[in-house]
Amino acid sequence: MKEKAMTILYEVHGNLYVNLTNKCPCACTFCLRQTRESMEESGVLWLEHTPSVEEVKAEFDKFDMGKYGEVVFCGFGEPTEALEVLLGTARFVKERYGKKIRINTNGLGNLVNGKNIAPLFEGLIDTVSISLNTPDAGKYYELVRPKFGEQSFEAMLSFAKECKKYVSEVVMTTVDTTLTKQEEEECRKICEEVGARYRIRPWED
Ligand code: SF4
């Protein structure tokens, strides 16, 4: 049986990460959740239940917010699966601490929520970092195994373009050593078209 805890907030590299949900519409072949209970810095990230905004706010009281550069919605699941809690928490963090806020996402939040959620980020979210993974739609489908099927790659790209209208920084990432140089060039072109910054991130970042 999986070990569970209520690790809602955890520190990574001088930032405070927020773990809101274990739900995700994908089953990535490389997902760390398949083999691990936790990450080194965080402790167990399988949640006993999905927290409410009030529960998340109470957790912030336990941390010295002056220590952190950024608040990052990430965790062991797709943050946009808990959209209302995410927005409520982001509003609280902005108002109380004035911190920069980032969402690390698979980019399928519009499919998850059945609507364009990017306008809701305006004035609240500073950075959206989207996992691009590969420049190829077919390969994306094989790697990410999204429950929404083959439309997912295009939906992720159009979500990125929408975010550009409302969020100052949109980043699209691939993982170092997983692509050829040619594929990375193709990713760079996709990012240029979207208006996103391309980032090749280290494994497990
Ligand atoms: S999108 Fe992230 S959380 Fe979801 S299966 Fe893929 S790697 Fe895991």
GROMACS .gro file of C-alpha atoms and ligand atoms in nm:
model
  213
    1MET     CA    1   0.000   0.000   0.000
    2LYS     CA    2   0.117   0.354  -0.071
    3GLU     CA    3   0.235   0.559   0.222
    4LYS     CA    4   0.033   0.881   0.242
    5ALA     CA    5   0.081   1.210   0.426
    6MET     CA    6  -0.039   1.568   0.407
    7THR     CA    7   0.278   1.718   0.260
    8ILE     CA    8   0.114   2.021   0.099
    9LEU     CA    9   0.420   2.250   0.103
   10TYR     CA   10   0.784   2.152   0.060
   11GLU     CA   11   1.110   2.328  -0.019
   12VAL     CA   12   1.307   2.277  -0.340
   13HIS     CA   13   1.616   2.483  -0.429
   14GLY     CA   14   1.511   2.789  -0.227
   15ASN     CA   15   1.152   2.787  -0.354
   16LEU     CA   16   0.836   2.667  -0.182
   17TYR     CA   17   0.648   2.400  -0.376
   18VAL     CA   18   0.275   2.332  -0.343
   19ASN     CA   19   0.134   1.981  -0.371
   20LEU     CA   20  -0.243   2.013  -0.421
   21THR     CA   21  -0.352   1.692  -0.586
   22ASN     CA   22  -0.246   1.346  -0.694
   23LYS     CA   23  -0.484   1.351  -0.990
   24CYS     CA   24  -0.339   1.363  -1.338
   25PRO     CA   25  -0.489   1.290  -1.682
   26CYS     CA   26  -0.160   1.142  -1.801
   27ALA     CA   27   0.040   0.828  -1.735
   28CYS     CA   28   0.384   0.936  -1.854
   29THR     CA   29   0.624   0.649  -1.908
   30PHE     CA   30   0.887   0.847  -1.714
   31CYS     CA   31   0.663   0.965  -1.427
   32LEU     CA   32   0.848   0.951  -1.097
   33ARG     CA   33   0.524   0.863  -0.921
   34GLN     CA   34   0.542   0.514  -1.063
   35THR     CA   35   0.857   0.428  -0.874
   36ARG     CA   36   0.880   0.666  -0.582
   37GLU     CA   37   0.681   0.768  -0.278
   38SER     CA   38   0.861   1.098  -0.242
   39MET     CA   39   1.139   1.325  -0.356
   40GLU     CA   40   1.451   1.380  -0.145
   41GLU     CA   41   1.355   1.729  -0.034
   42SER     CA   42   0.987   1.679   0.019
   43GLY     CA   43   0.889   1.366   0.206
   44VAL     CA   44   0.585   1.165   0.099
   45LEU     CA   45   0.379   1.340  -0.167
   46TRP     CA   46   0.086   1.099  -0.188
   47LEU     CA   47  -0.194   1.296  -0.020
   48GLU     CA   48  -0.447   1.153   0.223
   49HIS     CA   49  -0.703   1.382   0.065
   50THR     CA   50  -0.713   1.682  -0.167
   51PRO     CA   51  -0.671   1.986   0.060
   52SER     CA   52  -0.909   2.282   0.071
   53VAL     CA   53  -0.786   2.641   0.028
   54GLU     CA   54  -0.822   2.685   0.405
   55GLU     CA   55  -0.598   2.386   0.472
   56VAL     CA   56  -0.337   2.514   0.229
   57LYS     CA   57  -0.344   2.863   0.382
   58ALA     CA   58  -0.291   2.716   0.730
   59GLU     CA   59   0.019   2.533   0.602
   60PHE     CA   60   0.178   2.860   0.488
   61ASP     CA   61   0.176   2.980   0.851
   62LYS     CA   62   0.430   2.706   0.931
   63PHE     CA   63   0.690   2.842   0.688
   64ASP     CA   64   0.913   3.148   0.699
   65MET     CA   65   0.807   3.296   0.366
   66GLY     CA   66   1.095   3.544   0.365
   67LYS     CA   67   1.323   3.252   0.275
   68TYR     CA   68   1.166   3.168  -0.059
   69GLY     CA   69   1.206   3.324  -0.401
   70GLU     CA   70   0.904   3.169  -0.566
   71VAL     CA   71   0.593   2.967  -0.486
   72VAL     CA   72   0.558   2.680  -0.733
   73PHE     CA   73   0.247   2.469  -0.791
   74CYS     CA   74   0.387   2.129  -0.878
   75GLY     CA   75   0.373   1.816  -0.661
   76PHE     CA   76   0.271   1.458  -0.730
   77GLY     CA   77  -0.010   1.537  -0.973
   78GLU     CA   78  -0.133   1.795  -1.223
   79PRO     CA   79  -0.203   2.125  -1.039
   80THR     CA   80  -0.482   2.233  -1.277
   81GLU     CA   81  -0.679   1.926  -1.164
   82ALA     CA   82  -0.737   2.130  -0.847
   83LEU     CA   83  -0.803   2.459  -1.028
   84GLU     CA   84  -1.023   2.632  -0.770
   85VAL     CA   85  -0.783   2.551  -0.484
   86LEU     CA   86  -0.490   2.659  -0.701
   87LEU     CA   87  -0.650   2.997  -0.782
   88GLY     CA   88  -0.760   3.055  -0.422
   89THR     CA   89  -0.413   2.972  -0.295
   90ALA     CA   90  -0.243   3.189  -0.557
   91ARG     CA   91  -0.465   3.484  -0.463
   92PHE     CA   92  -0.375   3.435  -0.097
   93VAL     CA   93  -0.001   3.409  -0.169
   94LYS     CA   94  -0.002   3.721  -0.386
   95GLU     CA   95  -0.201   3.927  -0.137
   96ARG     CA   96  -0.025   3.817   0.179
   97TYR     CA   97   0.333   3.760   0.064
   98GLY     CA   98   0.360   3.927  -0.278
   99LYS     CA   99   0.567   3.632  -0.404
  100LYS     CA  100   0.627   3.528  -0.763
  101ILE     CA  101   0.410   3.230  -0.854
  102ARG     CA  102   0.480   2.955  -1.104
  103ILE     CA  103   0.272   2.660  -1.219
  104ASN     CA  104   0.451   2.350  -1.345
  105THR     CA  105   0.198   2.176  -1.566
  106ASN     CA  106   0.151   1.918  -1.838
  107GLY     CA  107  -0.040   2.186  -2.031
  108LEU     CA  108  -0.366   1.992  -2.050
  109GLY     CA  109  -0.554   2.213  -1.803
  110ASN     CA  110  -0.804   2.331  -2.064
  111LEU     CA  111  -0.902   1.971  -2.142
  112VAL     CA  112  -0.910   1.883  -1.773
  113ASN     CA  113  -1.143   2.171  -1.694
  114GLY     CA  114  -1.342   2.177  -2.017
  115LYS     CA  115  -1.275   2.549  -2.070
  116ASN     CA  116  -1.000   2.799  -2.140
  117ILE     CA  117  -0.843   2.852  -1.798
  118ALA     CA  118  -0.556   3.078  -1.909
  119PRO     CA  119  -0.750   3.407  -1.853
  120LEU     CA  120  -0.791   3.308  -1.487
  121PHE     CA  121  -0.415   3.332  -1.442
  122GLU     CA  122  -0.401   3.703  -1.525
  123GLY     CA  123  -0.252   3.908  -1.240
  124LEU     CA  124  -0.201   3.595  -1.028
  125ILE     CA  125   0.047   3.367  -1.201
  126ASP     CA  126   0.387   3.496  -1.312
  127THR     CA  127   0.522   3.188  -1.489
  128VAL     CA  128   0.363   2.884  -1.650
  129SER     CA  129   0.610   2.606  -1.720
  130ILE     CA  130   0.471   2.343  -1.957
  131SER     CA  131   0.619   2.000  -2.027
  132LEU     CA  132   0.665   1.983  -2.402
  133ASN     CA  133   0.862   1.657  -2.384
  134THR     CA  134   0.900   1.607  -2.760
  135PRO     CA  135   0.835   1.797  -3.083
  136ASP     CA  136   0.640   1.506  -3.231
  137ALA     CA  137   0.265   1.460  -3.168
  138GLY     CA  138   0.277   1.082  -3.214
  139LYS     CA  139   0.572   1.039  -2.983
  140TYR     CA  140   0.406   1.269  -2.730
  141TYR     CA  141   0.102   1.044  -2.723
  142GLU     CA  142   0.317   0.735  -2.666
  143LEU     CA  143   0.524   0.899  -2.393
  144VAL     CA  144   0.261   1.092  -2.201
  145ARG     CA  145  -0.035   0.854  -2.253
  146PRO     CA  146  -0.298   1.125  -2.192
  147LYS     CA  147  -0.655   1.013  -2.132
  148PHE     CA  148  -0.774   1.274  -2.382
  149GLY     CA  149  -0.609   1.090  -2.669
  150GLU     CA  150  -0.428   1.227  -2.972
  151GLN     CA  151  -0.579   1.578  -2.954
  152SER     CA  152  -0.364   1.636  -2.643
  153PHE     CA  153  -0.046   1.758  -2.813
  154GLU     CA  154  -0.229   2.031  -3.007
  155ALA     CA  155  -0.431   2.119  -2.698
  156MET     CA  156  -0.109   2.160  -2.498
  157LEU     CA  157   0.036   2.393  -2.764
  158SER     CA  158  -0.277   2.603  -2.783
  159PHE     CA  159  -0.286   2.625  -2.402
  160ALA     CA  160   0.071   2.760  -2.414
  161LYS     CA  161  -0.034   3.025  -2.668
  162GLU     CA  162  -0.332   3.123  -2.454
  163CYS     CA  163  -0.110   3.154  -2.147
  164LYS     CA  164   0.113   3.397  -2.338
  165LYS     CA  165  -0.179   3.642  -2.346
  166TYR     CA  166  -0.222   3.648  -1.968
  167VAL     CA  167   0.106   3.545  -1.806
  168SER     CA  168   0.435   3.728  -1.840
  169GLU     CA  169   0.654   3.421  -1.875
  170VAL     CA  170   0.567   3.094  -2.049
  171VAL     CA  171   0.836   2.827  -2.048
  172MET     CA  172   0.827   2.498  -2.234
  173THR     CA  173   1.056   2.220  -2.120
  174THR     CA  174   1.213   1.902  -2.238
  175VAL     CA  175   1.441   1.678  -2.038
  176ASP     CA  176   1.813   1.674  -2.099
  177THR     CA  177   1.952   1.363  -2.276
  178THR     CA  178   1.606   1.238  -2.385
  179LEU     CA  179   1.604   1.404  -2.729
  180THR     CA  180   1.838   1.426  -3.023
  181LYS     CA  181   1.992   1.764  -3.110
  182GLN     CA  182   1.763   1.772  -3.414
  183GLU     CA  183   1.456   1.718  -3.194
  184GLU     CA  184   1.573   1.989  -2.956
  185GLU     CA  185   1.601   2.226  -3.253
  186GLU     CA  186   1.243   2.140  -3.349
  187CYS     CA  187   1.134   2.210  -2.991
  188ARG     CA  188   1.312   2.543  -3.005
  189LYS     CA  189   1.115   2.633  -3.320
  190ILE     CA  190   0.787   2.532  -3.159
  191CYS     CA  191   0.868   2.755  -2.862
  192GLU     CA  192   0.949   3.045  -3.093
  193GLU     CA  193   0.613   3.004  -3.264
  194VAL     CA  194   0.433   2.991  -2.931
  195GLY     CA  195   0.637   3.280  -2.788
  196ALA     CA  196   0.762   3.062  -2.503
  197ARG     CA  197   1.112   3.033  -2.361
  198TYR     CA  198   1.262   2.693  -2.430
  199ARG     CA  199   1.429   2.520  -2.137
  200ILE     CA  200   1.611   2.189  -2.143
  201ARG     CA  201   1.589   2.080  -1.784
  202PRO     CA  202   1.792   1.826  -1.596
  203TRP     CA  203   1.631   1.493  -1.513
  204GLU     CA  204   1.421   1.508  -1.192
  205ASP     CA  205   1.409   1.888  -1.179
  206SF4     S1  206   0.204   1.474  -1.626
  206SF4    FE1  207   0.350   1.469  -1.455
  206SF4     S2  208   0.235   1.379  -1.283
  206SF4    FE2  209   0.120   1.336  -1.469
  206SF4     S3  210   0.187   1.131  -1.529
  206SF4    FE3  211   0.314   1.281  -1.641
  206SF4     S4  212   0.497   1.312  -1.516
  206SF4    FE4  213   0.342   1.211  -1.386
   0.00000   0.00000   0.00000
